[in-house]
PDB file of C-alpha atoms in Angstrom:
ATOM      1  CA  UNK A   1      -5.628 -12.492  -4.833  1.00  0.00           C
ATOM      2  CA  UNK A   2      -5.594 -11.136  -1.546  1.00  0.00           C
ATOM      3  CA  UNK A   3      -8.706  -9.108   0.152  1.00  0.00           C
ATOM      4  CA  UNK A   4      -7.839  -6.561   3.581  1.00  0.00           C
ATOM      5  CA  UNK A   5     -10.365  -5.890   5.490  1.00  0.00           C
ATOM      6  CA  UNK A   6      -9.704  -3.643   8.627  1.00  0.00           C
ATOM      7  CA  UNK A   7     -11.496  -3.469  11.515  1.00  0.00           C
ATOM      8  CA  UNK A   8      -9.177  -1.214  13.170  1.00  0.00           C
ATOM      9  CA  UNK A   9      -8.582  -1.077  16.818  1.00  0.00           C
ATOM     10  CA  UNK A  10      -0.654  -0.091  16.319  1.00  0.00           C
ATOM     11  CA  UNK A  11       3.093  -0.201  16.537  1.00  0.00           C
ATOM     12  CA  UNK A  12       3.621  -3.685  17.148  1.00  0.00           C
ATOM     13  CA  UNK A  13       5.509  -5.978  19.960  1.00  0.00           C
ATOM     14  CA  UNK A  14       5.494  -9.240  21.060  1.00  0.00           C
ATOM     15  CA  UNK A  15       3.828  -8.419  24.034  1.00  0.00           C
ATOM     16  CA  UNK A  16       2.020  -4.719  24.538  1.00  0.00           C
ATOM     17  CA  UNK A  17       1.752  -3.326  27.968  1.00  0.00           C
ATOM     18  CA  UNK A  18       0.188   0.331  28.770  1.00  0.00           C
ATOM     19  CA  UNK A  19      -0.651   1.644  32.060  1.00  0.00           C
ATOM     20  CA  UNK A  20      -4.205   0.141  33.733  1.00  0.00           C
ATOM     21  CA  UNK A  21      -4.445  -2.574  31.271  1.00  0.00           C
ATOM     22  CA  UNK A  22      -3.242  -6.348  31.080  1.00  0.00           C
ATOM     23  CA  UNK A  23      -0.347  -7.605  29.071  1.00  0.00           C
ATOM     24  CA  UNK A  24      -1.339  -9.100  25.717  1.00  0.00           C
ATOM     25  CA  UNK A  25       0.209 -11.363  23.424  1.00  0.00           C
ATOM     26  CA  UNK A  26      -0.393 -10.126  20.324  1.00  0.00           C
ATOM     27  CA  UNK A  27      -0.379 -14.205  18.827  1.00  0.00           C
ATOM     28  CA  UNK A  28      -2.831 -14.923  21.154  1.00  0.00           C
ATOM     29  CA  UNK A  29      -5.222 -12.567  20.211  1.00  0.00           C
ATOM     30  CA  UNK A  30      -4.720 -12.788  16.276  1.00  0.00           C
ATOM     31  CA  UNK A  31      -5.967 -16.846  17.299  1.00  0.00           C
ATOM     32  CA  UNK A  32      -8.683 -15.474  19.031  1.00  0.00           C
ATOM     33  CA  UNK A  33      -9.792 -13.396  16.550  1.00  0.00           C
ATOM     34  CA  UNK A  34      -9.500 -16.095  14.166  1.00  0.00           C
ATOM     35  CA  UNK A  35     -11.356 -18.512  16.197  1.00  0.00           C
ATOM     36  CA  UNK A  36     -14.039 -15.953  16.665  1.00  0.00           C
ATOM     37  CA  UNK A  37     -14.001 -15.237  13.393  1.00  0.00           C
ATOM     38  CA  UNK A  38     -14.755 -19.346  12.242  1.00  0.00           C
ATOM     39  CA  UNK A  39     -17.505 -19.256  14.480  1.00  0.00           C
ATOM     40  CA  UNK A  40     -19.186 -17.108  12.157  1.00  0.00           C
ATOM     41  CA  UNK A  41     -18.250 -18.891   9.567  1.00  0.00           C
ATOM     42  CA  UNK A  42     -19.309 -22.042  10.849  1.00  0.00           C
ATOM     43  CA  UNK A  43     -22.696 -20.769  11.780  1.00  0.00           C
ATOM     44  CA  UNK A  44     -23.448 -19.573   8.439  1.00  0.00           C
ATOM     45  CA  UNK A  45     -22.541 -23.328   7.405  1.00  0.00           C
ATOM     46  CA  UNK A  46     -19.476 -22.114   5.667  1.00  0.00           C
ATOM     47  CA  UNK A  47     -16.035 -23.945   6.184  1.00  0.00           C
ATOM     48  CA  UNK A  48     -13.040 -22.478   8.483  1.00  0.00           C
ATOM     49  CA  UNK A  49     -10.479 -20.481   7.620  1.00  0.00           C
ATOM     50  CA  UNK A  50      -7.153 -21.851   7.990  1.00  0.00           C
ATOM     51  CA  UNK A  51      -4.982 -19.133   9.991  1.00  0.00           C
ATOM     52  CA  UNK A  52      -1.783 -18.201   7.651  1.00  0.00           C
ATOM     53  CA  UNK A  53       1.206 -17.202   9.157  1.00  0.00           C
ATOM     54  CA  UNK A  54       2.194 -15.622   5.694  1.00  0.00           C
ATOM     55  CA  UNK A  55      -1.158 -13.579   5.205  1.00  0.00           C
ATOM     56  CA  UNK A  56      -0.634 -12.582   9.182  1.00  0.00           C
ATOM     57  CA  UNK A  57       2.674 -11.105   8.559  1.00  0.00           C
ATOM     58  CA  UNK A  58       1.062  -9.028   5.432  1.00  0.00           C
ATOM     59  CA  UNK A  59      -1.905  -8.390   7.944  1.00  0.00           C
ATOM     60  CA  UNK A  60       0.294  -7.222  10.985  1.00  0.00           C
ATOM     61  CA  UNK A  61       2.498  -5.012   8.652  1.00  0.00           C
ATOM     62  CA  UNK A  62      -0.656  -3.757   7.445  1.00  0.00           C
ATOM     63  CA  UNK A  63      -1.891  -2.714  10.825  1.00  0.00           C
ATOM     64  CA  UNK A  64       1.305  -0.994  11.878  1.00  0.00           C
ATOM     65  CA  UNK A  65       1.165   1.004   8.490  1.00  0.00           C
ATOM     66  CA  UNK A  66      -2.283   2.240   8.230  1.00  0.00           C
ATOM     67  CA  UNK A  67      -2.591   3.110  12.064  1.00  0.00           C
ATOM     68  CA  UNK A  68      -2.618   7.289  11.672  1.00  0.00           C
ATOM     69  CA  UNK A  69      -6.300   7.586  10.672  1.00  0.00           C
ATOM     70  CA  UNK A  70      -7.799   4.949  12.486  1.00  0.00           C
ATOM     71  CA  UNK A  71     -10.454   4.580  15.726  1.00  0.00           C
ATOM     72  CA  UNK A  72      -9.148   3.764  19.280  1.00  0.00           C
ATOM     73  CA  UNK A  73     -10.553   1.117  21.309  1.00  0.00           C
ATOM     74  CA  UNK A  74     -11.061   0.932  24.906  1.00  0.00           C
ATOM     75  CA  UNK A  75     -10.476  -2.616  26.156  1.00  0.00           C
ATOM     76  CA  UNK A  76      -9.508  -4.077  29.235  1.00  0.00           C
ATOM     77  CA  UNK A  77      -8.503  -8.225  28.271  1.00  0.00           C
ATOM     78  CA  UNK A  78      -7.845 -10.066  25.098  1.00  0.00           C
ATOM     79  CA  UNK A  79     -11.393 -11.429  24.620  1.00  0.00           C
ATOM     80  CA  UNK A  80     -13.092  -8.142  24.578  1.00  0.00           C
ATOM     81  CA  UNK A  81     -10.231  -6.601  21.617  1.00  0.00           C
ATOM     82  CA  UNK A  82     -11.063  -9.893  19.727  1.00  0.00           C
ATOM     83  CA  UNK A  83     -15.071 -10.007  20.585  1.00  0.00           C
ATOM     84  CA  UNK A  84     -15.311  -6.528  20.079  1.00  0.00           C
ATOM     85  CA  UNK A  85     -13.559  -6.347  16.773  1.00  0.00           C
ATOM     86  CA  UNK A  86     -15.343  -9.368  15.133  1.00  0.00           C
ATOM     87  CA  UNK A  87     -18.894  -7.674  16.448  1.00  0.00           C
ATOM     88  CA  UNK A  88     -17.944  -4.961  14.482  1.00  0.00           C
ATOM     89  CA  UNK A  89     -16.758  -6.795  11.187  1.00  0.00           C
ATOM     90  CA  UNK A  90     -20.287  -8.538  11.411  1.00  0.00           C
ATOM     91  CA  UNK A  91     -21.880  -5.328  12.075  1.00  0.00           C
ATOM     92  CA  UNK A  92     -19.899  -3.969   8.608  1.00  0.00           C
ATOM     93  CA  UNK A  93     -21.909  -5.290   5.474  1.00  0.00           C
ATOM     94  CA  UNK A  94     -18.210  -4.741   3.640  1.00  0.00           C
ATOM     95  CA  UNK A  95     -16.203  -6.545   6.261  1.00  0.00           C
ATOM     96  CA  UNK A  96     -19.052  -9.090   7.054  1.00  0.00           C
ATOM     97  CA  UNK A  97     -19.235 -10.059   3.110  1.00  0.00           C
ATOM     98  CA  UNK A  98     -15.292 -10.846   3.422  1.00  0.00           C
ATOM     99  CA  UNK A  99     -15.826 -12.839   6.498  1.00  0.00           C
ATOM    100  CA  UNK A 100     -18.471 -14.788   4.945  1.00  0.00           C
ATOM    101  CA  UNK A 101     -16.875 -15.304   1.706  1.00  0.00           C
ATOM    102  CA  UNK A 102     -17.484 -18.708   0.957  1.00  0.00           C
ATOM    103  CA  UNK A 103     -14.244 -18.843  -1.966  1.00  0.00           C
ATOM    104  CA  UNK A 104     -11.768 -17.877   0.969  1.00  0.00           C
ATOM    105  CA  UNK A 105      -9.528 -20.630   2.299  1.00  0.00           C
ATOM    106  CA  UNK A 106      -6.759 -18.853   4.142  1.00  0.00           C
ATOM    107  CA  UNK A 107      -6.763 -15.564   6.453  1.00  0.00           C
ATOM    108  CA  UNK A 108      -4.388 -13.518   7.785  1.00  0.00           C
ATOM    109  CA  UNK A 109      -4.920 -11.625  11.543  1.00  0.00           C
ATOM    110  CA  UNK A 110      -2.627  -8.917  11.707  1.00  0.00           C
ATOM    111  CA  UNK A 111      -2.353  -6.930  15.488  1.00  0.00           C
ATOM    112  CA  UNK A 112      -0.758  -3.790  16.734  1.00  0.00           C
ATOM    113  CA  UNK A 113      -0.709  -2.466  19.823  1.00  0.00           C
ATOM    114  CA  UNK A 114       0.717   1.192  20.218  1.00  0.00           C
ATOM    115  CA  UNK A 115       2.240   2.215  23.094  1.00  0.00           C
ATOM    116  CA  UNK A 116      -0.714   4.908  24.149  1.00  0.00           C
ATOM    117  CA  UNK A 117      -3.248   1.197  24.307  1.00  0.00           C
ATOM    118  CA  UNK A 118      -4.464   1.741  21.125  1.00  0.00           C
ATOM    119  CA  UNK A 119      -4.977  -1.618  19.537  1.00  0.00           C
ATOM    120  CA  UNK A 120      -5.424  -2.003  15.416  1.00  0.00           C
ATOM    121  CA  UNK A 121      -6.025  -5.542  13.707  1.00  0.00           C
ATOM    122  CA  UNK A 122      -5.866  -6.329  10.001  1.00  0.00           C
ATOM    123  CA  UNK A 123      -7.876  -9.257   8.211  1.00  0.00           C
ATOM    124  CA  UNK A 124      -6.073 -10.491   5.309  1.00  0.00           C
ATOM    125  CA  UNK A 125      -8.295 -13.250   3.231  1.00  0.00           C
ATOM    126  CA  UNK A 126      -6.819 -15.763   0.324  1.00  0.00           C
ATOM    127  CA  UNK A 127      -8.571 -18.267  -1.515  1.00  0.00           C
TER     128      UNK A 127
END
């Protein structure tokens, strides 16, 4: 059974690039995320989640889908996307009860990067 949670900061490429702000690899920040992500975990003495290349591809389609309603982000590097979206799914009872799910195994980080800078990011969870 699969859970999404979005925390939305879309169109994606390899590597996005808009005008005034730093190339980022869109791998590199779904493993940021993900690490940021297990440190919350980990301090609520909960186990990992083990990053799923399947669940990211569901997660990354998702982001690129869903990106017409959603909240842009201004960010300048690739820690403050990823801090600034896992403050937010902490700050979210709904995406902070996902994240802390202590039946969930598996996750999926999904990222999209439009060509205008916005930046969306899908959570996919598995148990």
């Amino acid at each position: 059974m699969f859970r999404i949670a979005a925390a939305t900061l879309v169109l994606w490429s390899a590597i996005a690039f808009t005008q005034g702000q730093p190339q980022i690899r869109i791998s590199d920040l779904e493993q940021q995320i993900n690490t940021l992500v297990n440190s919350q975990r980990q301090a609520n003495n909960l186990k990992p989640l083990i990053l799923d290349d399947k669940l990211s591809k569901i997660a990354r389609e998702h982001s690129v889908i869903t990106h017409g309603n959603q909240k842009s982000y201004d960010w300048k590097s690739l820690n403050e996307i990823a801090d600034s979206t896992v403050k937010g799914w902490m700050a979210s009872s709904g995406h902070r009860q996902n994240t802390l799910e202590k039946n969930y195994s598996r996750a999926g980080i999904g990222a999209a990067i439009a060509a205008d800078g916005q930046v969306y990011i899908t959570q996919v969870f598995c148990g």
